[in-house]
Amino acid sequence: MGIDTVNLGRIDLNLLVHLGALLTERSVTRAAARVGIGQSAMSHNLARLRELFSDELLTRGPEGMRLTPRAVTLLEPVQAMLAQVEALVSHEQTFDPATAVRTFRFGLPDSMEILFMPALLARMREVAPGIHLRLYNFDASRLLDDLDADEMDIAIGYDAFEQGQLHHKRRKLFTESYVCMFDAEKTGITPPISLDDYVRLPHVLTSLRPARNARGIVDEALEKLGLRRSVALTTPRFLTVPSLVARAPVIVTIQSRLARRFAAELGLSLSPLPIELRDVTVSLLWHASYDRDPAHAWLREQVALLAAEL
């Protein structure tokens, strides 16, 4: 949505600073002291704000000034906007998670959402209740472009993203290995699974690639051995995998941390793989523009601490 620059140009944006002080202090005298102007000047600005918003904003009550319903709706967005402007222009930014009001956009596959977000949400509600997390799935082939376009703040992705440039920042969180997961009763298999059974049984394949490229690292490893597997179902969503495996005589090759969580919840069996697969690196990615942003840096550290606990 475009900004109406003509109307915005008619507004003294300093009024928004004074509005924030008035809404917070609910007193002309205290608001004036907060921003360092005289009481009469603040009274004049309150009159201008009332005209701008076509609302009284502050009215007198038996216990002093009180906010009108319209002013109540303005309080949070005005405070958030002023905090963002202050962070934008401040050279010595400070960040207090207990009082910060900010939205962070996370790009991550649902496998990482399952691993990280329950604990991260609990952490945010405990120490940073004003932080809002907005989650997006992403196309790995466009991830770096999305960071460049400021369409997300932080991403958690697989592999090293060697195509990244200097302004693409990366922090390794952990290295992930693979295991095989299945229902022992339905498949008639007990761990460890043999190569013959691994090839014989139908597989569930999790792939974020387009359907025409729905081949995984398992297929590449088997091809080197002159073998092929049968894939019964391909899905881009890891969240459905445990239910699929629990109900049908199929197997899935899946990251070990995720597998342990699913197996514990549904009583599924885990087995080492009968083939060699390279480990995969899980990394935190962001744009260098946010490198020194104290709120951004704090949130990155929270994610890294949770990764260490995993």
PDB file of C-alpha atoms in Angstrom:
ATOM      1  CA  MET A   1       0.000   0.000   0.000  1.00  0.00           C
ATOM      2  CA  GLY A   2       1.436   3.360  -1.000  1.00  0.00           C
ATOM      3  CA  ILE A   3       1.888   6.230   1.451  1.00  0.00           C
ATOM      4  CA  ASP A   4      -0.093   9.390   0.807  1.00  0.00           C
ATOM      5  CA  THR A   5       2.904  11.726   0.889  1.00  0.00           C
ATOM      6  CA  VAL A   6       0.773  14.833   0.375  1.00  0.00           C
ATOM      7  CA  ASN A   7      -1.279  14.283   3.525  1.00  0.00           C
ATOM      8  CA  LEU A   8       1.727  13.019   5.493  1.00  0.00           C
ATOM      9  CA  GLY A   9       3.641  16.144   4.554  1.00  0.00           C
ATOM     10  CA  ARG A  10       0.979  18.270   6.215  1.00  0.00           C
ATOM     11  CA  ILE A  11       1.520  16.576   9.585  1.00  0.00           C
ATOM     12  CA  ASP A  12       4.129  17.664  12.089  1.00  0.00           C
ATOM     13  CA  LEU A  13       5.547  14.244  12.953  1.00  0.00           C
ATOM     14  CA  ASN A  14       6.863  15.640  16.239  1.00  0.00           C
ATOM     15  CA  LEU A  15       3.233  15.542  17.313  1.00  0.00           C
ATOM     16  CA  LEU A  16       3.448  11.750  17.412  1.00  0.00           C
ATOM     17  CA  VAL A  17       6.257  11.982  19.973  1.00  0.00           C
ATOM     18  CA  HIS A  18       4.075  14.253  22.072  1.00  0.00           C
ATOM     19  CA  LEU A  19       1.103  11.931  21.561  1.00  0.00           C
ATOM     20  CA  GLY A  20       3.149   9.008  22.867  1.00  0.00           C
ATOM     21  CA  ALA A  21       4.074  11.003  25.981  1.00  0.00           C
ATOM     22  CA  LEU A  22       0.471  12.101  26.583  1.00  0.00           C
ATOM     23  CA  LEU A  23      -0.931   8.598  26.172  1.00  0.00           C
ATOM     24  CA  THR A  24       1.706   7.134  28.487  1.00  0.00           C
ATOM     25  CA  GLU A  25       1.704   9.809  31.195  1.00  0.00           C
ATOM     26  CA  ARG A  26      -2.001  10.747  31.001  1.00  0.00           C
ATOM     27  CA  SER A  27      -0.990  14.198  32.231  1.00  0.00           C
ATOM     28  CA  VAL A  28      -0.118  17.337  30.295  1.00  0.00           C
ATOM     29  CA  THR A  29       2.399  18.371  32.948  1.00  0.00           C
ATOM     30  CA  ARG A  30       4.204  15.027  33.094  1.00  0.00           C
ATOM     31  CA  ALA A  31       4.107  14.619  29.300  1.00  0.00           C
ATOM     32  CA  ALA A  32       5.685  18.061  28.883  1.00  0.00           C
ATOM     33  CA  ALA A  33       8.468  17.157  31.304  1.00  0.00           C
ATOM     34  CA  ARG A  34       8.980  13.817  29.537  1.00  0.00           C
ATOM     35  CA  VAL A  35       9.766  15.440  26.181  1.00  0.00           C
ATOM     36  CA  GLY A  36      11.382  18.584  27.587  1.00  0.00           C
ATOM     37  CA  ILE A  37       8.913  21.315  26.637  1.00  0.00           C
ATOM     38  CA  GLY A  38       6.734  23.725  28.624  1.00  0.00           C
ATOM     39  CA  GLN A  39       3.264  22.843  29.870  1.00  0.00           C
ATOM     40  CA  SER A  40       1.597  25.485  27.708  1.00  0.00           C
ATOM     41  CA  ALA A  41       3.337  24.122  24.603  1.00  0.00           C
ATOM     42  CA  MET A  42       2.135  20.613  25.428  1.00  0.00           C
ATOM     43  CA  SER A  43      -1.416  21.907  25.945  1.00  0.00           C
ATOM     44  CA  HIS A  44      -1.207  23.522  22.511  1.00  0.00           C
ATOM     45  CA  ASN A  45       0.024  20.257  21.000  1.00  0.00           C
ATOM     46  CA  LEU A  46      -2.811  18.337  22.658  1.00  0.00           C
ATOM     47  CA  ALA A  47      -5.261  20.695  20.977  1.00  0.00           C
ATOM     48  CA  ARG A  48      -3.578  20.057  17.609  1.00  0.00           C
ATOM     49  CA  LEU A  49      -3.694  16.294  18.204  1.00  0.00           C
ATOM     50  CA  ARG A  50      -7.380  16.464  19.070  1.00  0.00           C
ATOM     51  CA  GLU A  51      -8.003  18.225  15.775  1.00  0.00           C
ATOM     52  CA  LEU A  52      -5.834  15.752  13.867  1.00  0.00           C
ATOM     53  CA  PHE A  53      -7.613  12.684  15.256  1.00  0.00           C
ATOM     54  CA  SER A  54     -11.052  14.293  15.613  1.00  0.00           C
ATOM     55  CA  ASP A  55     -11.167  13.001  19.168  1.00  0.00           C
ATOM     56  CA  GLU A  56     -10.621  14.400  22.659  1.00  0.00           C
ATOM     57  CA  LEU A  57      -7.952  11.724  23.353  1.00  0.00           C
ATOM     58  CA  LEU A  58      -7.657  12.758  27.026  1.00  0.00           C
ATOM     59  CA  THR A  59     -10.614  13.780  29.190  1.00  0.00           C
ATOM     60  CA  ARG A  60     -10.850  14.847  32.805  1.00  0.00           C
ATOM     61  CA  GLY A  61     -12.134  12.323  35.330  1.00  0.00           C
ATOM     62  CA  PRO A  62     -12.477  12.215  39.113  1.00  0.00           C
ATOM     63  CA  GLU A  63      -8.928  10.841  39.435  1.00  0.00           C
ATOM     64  CA  GLY A  64      -7.271  12.940  36.737  1.00  0.00           C
ATOM     65  CA  MET A  65      -6.945  12.576  32.965  1.00  0.00           C
ATOM     66  CA  ARG A  66      -8.150   9.375  31.308  1.00  0.00           C
ATOM     67  CA  LEU A  67      -7.898   8.030  27.780  1.00  0.00           C
ATOM     68  CA  THR A  68     -10.836   8.014  25.424  1.00  0.00           C
ATOM     69  CA  PRO A  69     -11.678   4.715  23.660  1.00  0.00           C
ATOM     70  CA  ARG A  70      -9.972   6.073  20.535  1.00  0.00           C
ATOM     71  CA  ALA A  71      -6.826   6.931  22.526  1.00  0.00           C
ATOM     72  CA  VAL A  72      -6.734   3.414  23.993  1.00  0.00           C
ATOM     73  CA  THR A  73      -6.571   1.960  20.472  1.00  0.00           C
ATOM     74  CA  LEU A  74      -3.699   4.333  19.629  1.00  0.00           C
ATOM     75  CA  LEU A  75      -1.537   3.587  22.664  1.00  0.00           C
ATOM     76  CA  GLU A  76       0.132   0.340  21.556  1.00  0.00           C
ATOM     77  CA  PRO A  77       0.727   1.168  17.859  1.00  0.00           C
ATOM     78  CA  VAL A  78       2.111   4.619  18.710  1.00  0.00           C
ATOM     79  CA  GLN A  79       4.504   3.155  21.278  1.00  0.00           C
ATOM     80  CA  ALA A  80       5.633   0.471  18.820  1.00  0.00           C
ATOM     81  CA  MET A  81       6.164   2.996  16.032  1.00  0.00           C
ATOM     82  CA  LEU A  82       8.196   5.338  18.220  1.00  0.00           C
ATOM     83  CA  ALA A  83      10.340   2.440  19.444  1.00  0.00           C
ATOM     84  CA  GLN A  84      11.081   1.402  15.854  1.00  0.00           C
ATOM     85  CA  VAL A  85      11.990   4.957  14.822  1.00  0.00           C
ATOM     86  CA  GLU A  86      14.261   5.303  17.855  1.00  0.00           C
ATOM     87  CA  ALA A  87      15.998   2.034  17.005  1.00  0.00           C
ATOM     88  CA  LEU A  88      16.376   3.171  13.392  1.00  0.00           C
ATOM     89  CA  VAL A  89      18.224   6.405  14.197  1.00  0.00           C
ATOM     90  CA  SER A  90      19.989   5.521  17.437  1.00  0.00           C
ATOM     91  CA  HIS A  91      23.732   4.839  17.253  1.00  0.00           C
ATOM     92  CA  GLU A  92      23.807   3.269  20.708  1.00  0.00           C
ATOM     93  CA  GLN A  93      20.739   1.124  20.630  1.00  0.00           C
ATOM     94  CA  THR A  94      19.524  -0.616  23.748  1.00  0.00           C
ATOM     95  CA  PHE A  95      17.083  -3.457  24.012  1.00  0.00           C
ATOM     96  CA  ASP A  96      14.976  -4.591  26.939  1.00  0.00           C
ATOM     97  CA  PRO A  97      13.114  -7.808  26.093  1.00  0.00           C
ATOM     98  CA  ALA A  98      10.679  -7.267  28.947  1.00  0.00           C
ATOM     99  CA  THR A  99       9.315  -4.055  27.409  1.00  0.00           C
ATOM    100  CA  ALA A 100      10.094  -4.450  23.694  1.00  0.00           C
ATOM    101  CA  VAL A 101       7.198  -4.438  21.220  1.00  0.00           C
ATOM    102  CA  ARG A 102       8.200  -5.898  17.870  1.00  0.00           C
ATOM    103  CA  THR A 103       7.281  -8.494  15.242  1.00  0.00           C
ATOM    104  CA  PHE A 104       9.874 -10.906  13.867  1.00  0.00           C
ATOM    105  CA  ARG A 105       9.242 -12.815  10.641  1.00  0.00           C
ATOM    106  CA  PHE A 106      10.689 -16.327  10.650  1.00  0.00           C
ATOM    107  CA  GLY A 107      11.169 -18.401   7.533  1.00  0.00           C
ATOM    108  CA  LEU A 108      11.551 -22.105   8.273  1.00  0.00           C
ATOM    109  CA  PRO A 109      10.286 -25.541   7.198  1.00  0.00           C
ATOM    110  CA  ASP A 110       7.737 -27.196   9.445  1.00  0.00           C
ATOM    111  CA  SER A 111      10.371 -29.670  10.677  1.00  0.00           C
ATOM    112  CA  MET A 112      12.259 -26.778  12.274  1.00  0.00           C
ATOM    113  CA  GLU A 113       8.991 -25.234  13.455  1.00  0.00           C
ATOM    114  CA  ILE A 114       8.245 -28.433  15.380  1.00  0.00           C
ATOM    115  CA  LEU A 115      11.715 -28.503  16.936  1.00  0.00           C
ATOM    116  CA  PHE A 116      12.170 -24.833  17.816  1.00  0.00           C
ATOM    117  CA  MET A 117       8.917 -22.962  18.094  1.00  0.00           C
ATOM    118  CA  PRO A 118       7.201 -24.538  21.121  1.00  0.00           C
ATOM    119  CA  ALA A 119      10.222 -23.790  23.303  1.00  0.00           C
ATOM    120  CA  LEU A 120      10.867 -20.395  21.688  1.00  0.00           C
ATOM    121  CA  LEU A 121       7.248 -19.309  22.126  1.00  0.00           C
ATOM    122  CA  ALA A 122       7.324 -20.337  25.774  1.00  0.00           C
ATOM    123  CA  ARG A 123      10.552 -18.385  26.195  1.00  0.00           C
ATOM    124  CA  MET A 124       9.088 -15.271  24.562  1.00  0.00           C
ATOM    125  CA  ARG A 125       5.974 -15.323  26.734  1.00  0.00           C
ATOM    126  CA  GLU A 126       8.172 -15.599  29.811  1.00  0.00           C
ATOM    127  CA  VAL A 127      10.762 -12.909  29.153  1.00  0.00           C
ATOM    128  CA  ALA A 128       9.569 -10.879  26.119  1.00  0.00           C
ATOM    129  CA  PRO A 129       5.752 -10.813  26.015  1.00  0.00           C
ATOM    130  CA  GLY A 130       5.722  -7.934  23.524  1.00  0.00           C
ATOM    131  CA  ILE A 131       7.588  -9.949  20.875  1.00  0.00           C
ATOM    132  CA  HIS A 132       5.339 -11.378  18.162  1.00  0.00           C
ATOM    133  CA  LEU A 133       6.637 -14.230  16.000  1.00  0.00           C
ATOM    134  CA  ARG A 134       5.235 -14.571  12.497  1.00  0.00           C
ATOM    135  CA  LEU A 135       6.157 -17.822  10.762  1.00  0.00           C
ATOM    136  CA  TYR A 136       6.466 -18.508   7.041  1.00  0.00           C
ATOM    137  CA  ASN A 137       7.416 -21.542   5.037  1.00  0.00           C
ATOM    138  CA  PHE A 138       9.926 -20.739   2.315  1.00  0.00           C
ATOM    139  CA  ASP A 139      11.279 -21.874  -0.991  1.00  0.00           C
ATOM    140  CA  ALA A 140      14.950 -22.714  -0.350  1.00  0.00           C
ATOM    141  CA  SER A 141      15.867 -21.587  -3.869  1.00  0.00           C
ATOM    142  CA  ARG A 142      14.510 -18.096  -3.095  1.00  0.00           C
ATOM    143  CA  LEU A 143      15.508 -17.812   0.551  1.00  0.00           C
ATOM    144  CA  LEU A 144      18.462 -15.473   0.043  1.00  0.00           C
ATOM    145  CA  ASP A 145      16.404 -13.284  -2.305  1.00  0.00           C
ATOM    146  CA  ASP A 146      13.677 -13.088   0.338  1.00  0.00           C
ATOM    147  CA  LEU A 147      16.219 -11.950   2.923  1.00  0.00           C
ATOM    148  CA  ASP A 148      17.524  -9.334   0.477  1.00  0.00           C
ATOM    149  CA  ALA A 149      13.978  -8.074  -0.143  1.00  0.00           C
ATOM    150  CA  ASP A 150      13.372  -7.813   3.621  1.00  0.00           C
ATOM    151  CA  GLU A 151      10.461 -10.220   3.383  1.00  0.00           C
ATOM    152  CA  MET A 152      11.698 -12.088   6.455  1.00  0.00           C
ATOM    153  CA  ASP A 153      13.971 -11.250   9.368  1.00  0.00           C
ATOM    154  CA  ILE A 154      15.447 -14.642  10.235  1.00  0.00           C
ATOM    155  CA  ALA A 155      15.498 -18.041   8.558  1.00  0.00           C
ATOM    156  CA  ILE A 156      16.390 -21.505   9.757  1.00  0.00           C
ATOM    157  CA  GLY A 157      17.449 -23.713   6.886  1.00  0.00           C
ATOM    158  CA  TYR A 158      19.270 -26.865   5.883  1.00  0.00           C
ATOM    159  CA  ASP A 159      22.733 -27.006   4.326  1.00  0.00           C
ATOM    160  CA  ALA A 160      25.345 -24.312   4.134  1.00  0.00           C
ATOM    161  CA  PHE A 161      23.950 -21.974   1.424  1.00  0.00           C
ATOM    162  CA  GLU A 162      27.371 -21.574  -0.184  1.00  0.00           C
ATOM    163  CA  GLN A 163      25.784 -19.282  -2.790  1.00  0.00           C
ATOM    164  CA  GLY A 164      25.298 -16.645  -0.096  1.00  0.00           C
ATOM    165  CA  GLN A 165      27.153 -13.341  -0.381  1.00  0.00           C
ATOM    166  CA  LEU A 166      28.961 -11.248   2.223  1.00  0.00           C
ATOM    167  CA  HIS A 167      25.747  -9.609   3.365  1.00  0.00           C
ATOM    168  CA  HIS A 168      24.130 -12.985   4.041  1.00  0.00           C
ATOM    169  CA  LYS A 169      25.012 -13.889   7.604  1.00  0.00           C
ATOM    170  CA  ARG A 170      24.972 -17.500   8.770  1.00  0.00           C
ATOM    171  CA  ARG A 171      25.376 -19.180  12.128  1.00  0.00           C
ATOM    172  CA  LYS A 172      25.614 -22.945  12.352  1.00  0.00           C
ATOM    173  CA  LEU A 173      23.174 -24.335  14.909  1.00  0.00           C
ATOM    174  CA  PHE A 174      23.881 -28.058  14.743  1.00  0.00           C
ATOM    175  CA  THR A 175      24.654 -30.958  12.444  1.00  0.00           C
ATOM    176  CA  GLU A 176      21.876 -33.468  11.907  1.00  0.00           C
ATOM    177  CA  SER A 177      22.154 -37.152  11.060  1.00  0.00           C
ATOM    178  CA  TYR A 178      19.457 -39.456   9.696  1.00  0.00           C
ATOM    179  CA  VAL A 179      17.658 -42.528  11.009  1.00  0.00           C
ATOM    180  CA  CYS A 180      14.934 -44.802   9.693  1.00  0.00           C
ATOM    181  CA  MET A 181      11.515 -44.674  11.411  1.00  0.00           C
ATOM    182  CA  PHE A 182       8.702 -47.221  11.122  1.00  0.00           C
ATOM    183  CA  ASP A 183       6.023 -49.139  12.996  1.00  0.00           C
ATOM    184  CA  ALA A 184       7.626 -52.459  13.930  1.00  0.00           C
ATOM    185  CA  GLU A 185       4.348 -54.336  14.138  1.00  0.00           C
ATOM    186  CA  LYS A 186       2.948 -53.167  10.797  1.00  0.00           C
ATOM    187  CA  THR A 187       6.199 -53.641   8.884  1.00  0.00           C
ATOM    188  CA  GLY A 188       7.243 -56.855  10.656  1.00  0.00           C
ATOM    189  CA  ILE A 189      10.719 -55.385  11.079  1.00  0.00           C
ATOM    190  CA  THR A 190      12.773 -54.987  14.242  1.00  0.00           C
ATOM    191  CA  PRO A 191      15.813 -52.688  14.376  1.00  0.00           C
ATOM    192  CA  PRO A 192      18.350 -52.628  12.914  1.00  0.00           C
ATOM    193  CA  ILE A 193      16.792 -52.682   9.462  1.00  0.00           C
ATOM    194  CA  SER A 194      18.657 -54.559   6.736  1.00  0.00           C
ATOM    195  CA  LEU A 195      19.436 -53.149   3.323  1.00  0.00           C
ATOM    196  CA  ASP A 196      17.131 -55.723   1.710  1.00  0.00           C
ATOM    197  CA  ASP A 197      14.189 -54.686   3.903  1.00  0.00           C
ATOM    198  CA  TYR A 198      15.042 -51.020   3.430  1.00  0.00           C
ATOM    199  CA  VAL A 199      14.730 -51.358  -0.337  1.00  0.00           C
ATOM    200  CA  ARG A 200      11.793 -53.770  -0.219  1.00  0.00           C
ATOM    201  CA  LEU A 201       9.472 -51.690   1.975  1.00  0.00           C
ATOM    202  CA  PRO A 202       7.646 -48.654   0.526  1.00  0.00           C
ATOM    203  CA  HIS A 203       8.926 -45.262   1.662  1.00  0.00           C
ATOM    204  CA  VAL A 204       7.432 -41.936   2.641  1.00  0.00           C
ATOM    205  CA  LEU A 205       9.508 -39.142   1.114  1.00  0.00           C
ATOM    206  CA  THR A 206       9.600 -35.642   2.583  1.00  0.00           C
ATOM    207  CA  SER A 207      10.667 -33.138  -0.049  1.00  0.00           C
ATOM    208  CA  LEU A 208      10.460 -29.364  -0.301  1.00  0.00           C
ATOM    209  CA  ARG A 209      11.434 -29.512  -3.967  1.00  0.00           C
ATOM    210  CA  PRO A 210       8.903 -29.182  -6.811  1.00  0.00           C
ATOM    211  CA  ALA A 211       7.102 -32.436  -7.650  1.00  0.00           C
ATOM    212  CA  ARG A 212       9.110 -32.999 -10.843  1.00  0.00           C
ATOM    213  CA  ASN A 213      12.314 -32.996  -8.760  1.00  0.00           C
ATOM    214  CA  ALA A 214      11.021 -35.094  -5.863  1.00  0.00           C
ATOM    215  CA  ARG A 215      14.190 -37.104  -5.350  1.00  0.00           C
ATOM    216  CA  GLY A 216      16.021 -37.206  -2.073  1.00  0.00           C
ATOM    217  CA  ILE A 217      19.523 -37.946  -0.890  1.00  0.00           C
ATOM    218  CA  VAL A 218      18.378 -41.516  -0.221  1.00  0.00           C
ATOM    219  CA  ASP A 219      17.700 -42.035  -3.937  1.00  0.00           C
ATOM    220  CA  GLU A 220      21.144 -40.706  -4.800  1.00  0.00           C
ATOM    221  CA  ALA A 221      22.821 -43.021  -2.261  1.00  0.00           C
ATOM    222  CA  LEU A 222      20.881 -46.068  -3.474  1.00  0.00           C
ATOM    223  CA  GLU A 223      21.663 -45.242  -7.091  1.00  0.00           C
ATOM    224  CA  LYS A 224      25.382 -45.502  -6.321  1.00  0.00           C
ATOM    225  CA  LEU A 225      24.693 -49.050  -5.109  1.00  0.00           C
ATOM    226  CA  GLY A 226      22.674 -49.882  -8.200  1.00  0.00           C
ATOM    227  CA  LEU A 227      19.451 -49.971  -6.154  1.00  0.00           C
ATOM    228  CA  ARG A 228      16.110 -48.181  -6.204  1.00  0.00           C
ATOM    229  CA  ARG A 229      13.401 -47.754  -3.621  1.00  0.00           C
ATOM    230  CA  SER A 230       9.638 -47.586  -3.948  1.00  0.00           C
ATOM    231  CA  VAL A 231       8.055 -44.327  -2.758  1.00  0.00           C
ATOM    232  CA  ALA A 232       4.449 -44.705  -1.648  1.00  0.00           C
ATOM    233  CA  LEU A 233       3.845 -41.038  -0.773  1.00  0.00           C
ATOM    234  CA  THR A 234       5.708 -37.742  -1.147  1.00  0.00           C
ATOM    235  CA  THR A 235       4.866 -34.766   1.059  1.00  0.00           C
ATOM    236  CA  PRO A 236       6.431 -31.345   1.720  1.00  0.00           C
ATOM    237  CA  ARG A 237       5.155 -31.443   5.317  1.00  0.00           C
ATOM    238  CA  PHE A 238       7.127 -33.219   8.011  1.00  0.00           C
ATOM    239  CA  LEU A 239       4.261 -32.808  10.442  1.00  0.00           C
ATOM    240  CA  THR A 240       2.171 -35.483   8.703  1.00  0.00           C
ATOM    241  CA  VAL A 241       4.951 -38.068   8.609  1.00  0.00           C
ATOM    242  CA  PRO A 242       4.467 -39.682  12.040  1.00  0.00           C
ATOM    243  CA  SER A 243       0.752 -40.269  11.407  1.00  0.00           C
ATOM    244  CA  LEU A 244       1.501 -41.783   7.998  1.00  0.00           C
ATOM    245  CA  VAL A 245       4.145 -44.121   9.365  1.00  0.00           C
ATOM    246  CA  ALA A 246       2.024 -45.085  12.386  1.00  0.00           C
ATOM    247  CA  ARG A 247      -0.911 -46.209  10.227  1.00  0.00           C
ATOM    248  CA  ALA A 248       0.733 -47.982   7.298  1.00  0.00           C
ATOM    249  CA  PRO A 249       3.525 -50.558   6.670  1.00  0.00           C
ATOM    250  CA  VAL A 250       5.913 -47.920   5.355  1.00  0.00           C
ATOM    251  CA  ILE A 251       9.244 -46.456   6.436  1.00  0.00           C
ATOM    252  CA  VAL A 252      10.712 -42.964   6.368  1.00  0.00           C
ATOM    253  CA  THR A 253      14.256 -41.649   6.473  1.00  0.00           C
ATOM    254  CA  ILE A 254      14.200 -38.603   8.699  1.00  0.00           C
ATOM    255  CA  GLN A 255      16.433 -36.325  10.768  1.00  0.00           C
ATOM    256  CA  SER A 256      17.316 -37.898  14.097  1.00  0.00           C
ATOM    257  CA  ARG A 257      16.144 -35.129  16.458  1.00  0.00           C
ATOM    258  CA  LEU A 258      12.746 -34.988  14.804  1.00  0.00           C
ATOM    259  CA  ALA A 259      12.530 -38.784  14.679  1.00  0.00           C
ATOM    260  CA  ARG A 260      13.197 -39.142  18.404  1.00  0.00           C
ATOM    261  CA  ARG A 261      10.370 -36.752  19.188  1.00  0.00           C
ATOM    262  CA  PHE A 262       7.910 -38.498  16.866  1.00  0.00           C
ATOM    263  CA  ALA A 263       8.903 -41.987  17.996  1.00  0.00           C
ATOM    264  CA  ALA A 264       8.465 -41.110  21.668  1.00  0.00           C
ATOM    265  CA  GLU A 265       4.991 -39.686  21.049  1.00  0.00           C
ATOM    266  CA  LEU A 266       3.639 -42.537  18.872  1.00  0.00           C
ATOM    267  CA  GLY A 267       5.646 -45.574  19.928  1.00  0.00           C
ATOM    268  CA  LEU A 268       7.454 -45.893  16.594  1.00  0.00           C
ATOM    269  CA  SER A 269      10.741 -47.740  16.091  1.00  0.00           C
ATOM    270  CA  LEU A 270      14.027 -46.145  15.070  1.00  0.00           C
ATOM    271  CA  SER A 271      16.925 -47.807  13.302  1.00  0.00           C
ATOM    272  CA  PRO A 272      20.347 -46.801  11.969  1.00  0.00           C
ATOM    273  CA  LEU A 273      20.367 -46.595   8.194  1.00  0.00           C
ATOM    274  CA  PRO A 274      21.784 -49.459   6.134  1.00  0.00           C
ATOM    275  CA  ILE A 275      23.245 -46.891   3.724  1.00  0.00           C
ATOM    276  CA  GLU A 276      25.617 -43.972   4.215  1.00  0.00           C
ATOM    277  CA  LEU A 277      24.161 -40.474   4.074  1.00  0.00           C
ATOM    278  CA  ARG A 278      26.040 -37.281   4.669  1.00  0.00           C
ATOM    279  CA  ASP A 279      24.961 -35.266   7.684  1.00  0.00           C
ATOM    280  CA  VAL A 280      23.024 -32.075   7.072  1.00  0.00           C
ATOM    281  CA  THR A 281      23.821 -28.709   8.656  1.00  0.00           C
ATOM    282  CA  VAL A 282      21.040 -26.634  10.206  1.00  0.00           C
ATOM    283  CA  SER A 283      21.846 -22.915  10.158  1.00  0.00           C
ATOM    284  CA  LEU A 284      20.427 -19.588  11.211  1.00  0.00           C
ATOM    285  CA  LEU A 285      20.442 -17.017   8.396  1.00  0.00           C
ATOM    286  CA  TRP A 286      19.834 -13.267   8.323  1.00  0.00           C
ATOM    287  CA  HIS A 287      20.746 -10.131   6.394  1.00  0.00           C
ATOM    288  CA  ALA A 288      23.759  -8.086   7.485  1.00  0.00           C
ATOM    289  CA  SER A 289      21.511  -5.026   7.860  1.00  0.00           C
ATOM    290  CA  TYR A 290      20.254  -6.569  11.100  1.00  0.00           C
ATOM    291  CA  ASP A 291      23.646  -7.726  12.333  1.00  0.00           C
ATOM    292  CA  ARG A 292      24.003  -4.998  14.982  1.00  0.00           C
ATOM    293  CA  ASP A 293      20.316  -4.623  15.753  1.00  0.00           C
ATOM    294  CA  PRO A 294      20.228  -5.452  19.501  1.00  0.00           C
ATOM    295  CA  ALA A 295      16.726  -6.983  19.400  1.00  0.00           C
ATOM    296  CA  HIS A 296      17.617  -9.089  16.381  1.00  0.00           C
ATOM    297  CA  ALA A 297      20.911 -10.179  17.965  1.00  0.00           C
ATOM    298  CA  TRP A 298      19.124 -11.081  21.194  1.00  0.00           C
ATOM    299  CA  LEU A 299      16.571 -13.209  19.373  1.00  0.00           C
ATOM    300  CA  ARG A 300      19.290 -14.974  17.372  1.00  0.00           C
ATOM    301  CA  GLU A 301      21.007 -15.833  20.632  1.00  0.00           C
ATOM    302  CA  GLN A 302      17.774 -17.263  22.050  1.00  0.00           C
ATOM    303  CA  VAL A 303      17.453 -19.537  19.008  1.00  0.00           C
ATOM    304  CA  ALA A 304      21.093 -20.638  19.366  1.00  0.00           C
ATOM    305  CA  LEU A 305      20.574 -21.466  23.044  1.00  0.00           C
ATOM    306  CA  LEU A 306      17.527 -23.570  22.200  1.00  0.00           C
ATOM    307  CA  ALA A 307      19.496 -25.334  19.472  1.00  0.00           C
ATOM    308  CA  ALA A 308      22.162 -26.224  22.027  1.00  0.00           C
ATOM    309  CA  GLU A 309      19.471 -27.739  24.257  1.00  0.00           C
ATOM    310  CA  LEU A 310      18.247 -29.865  21.365  1.00  0.00           C
TER     311      LEU A 310
END
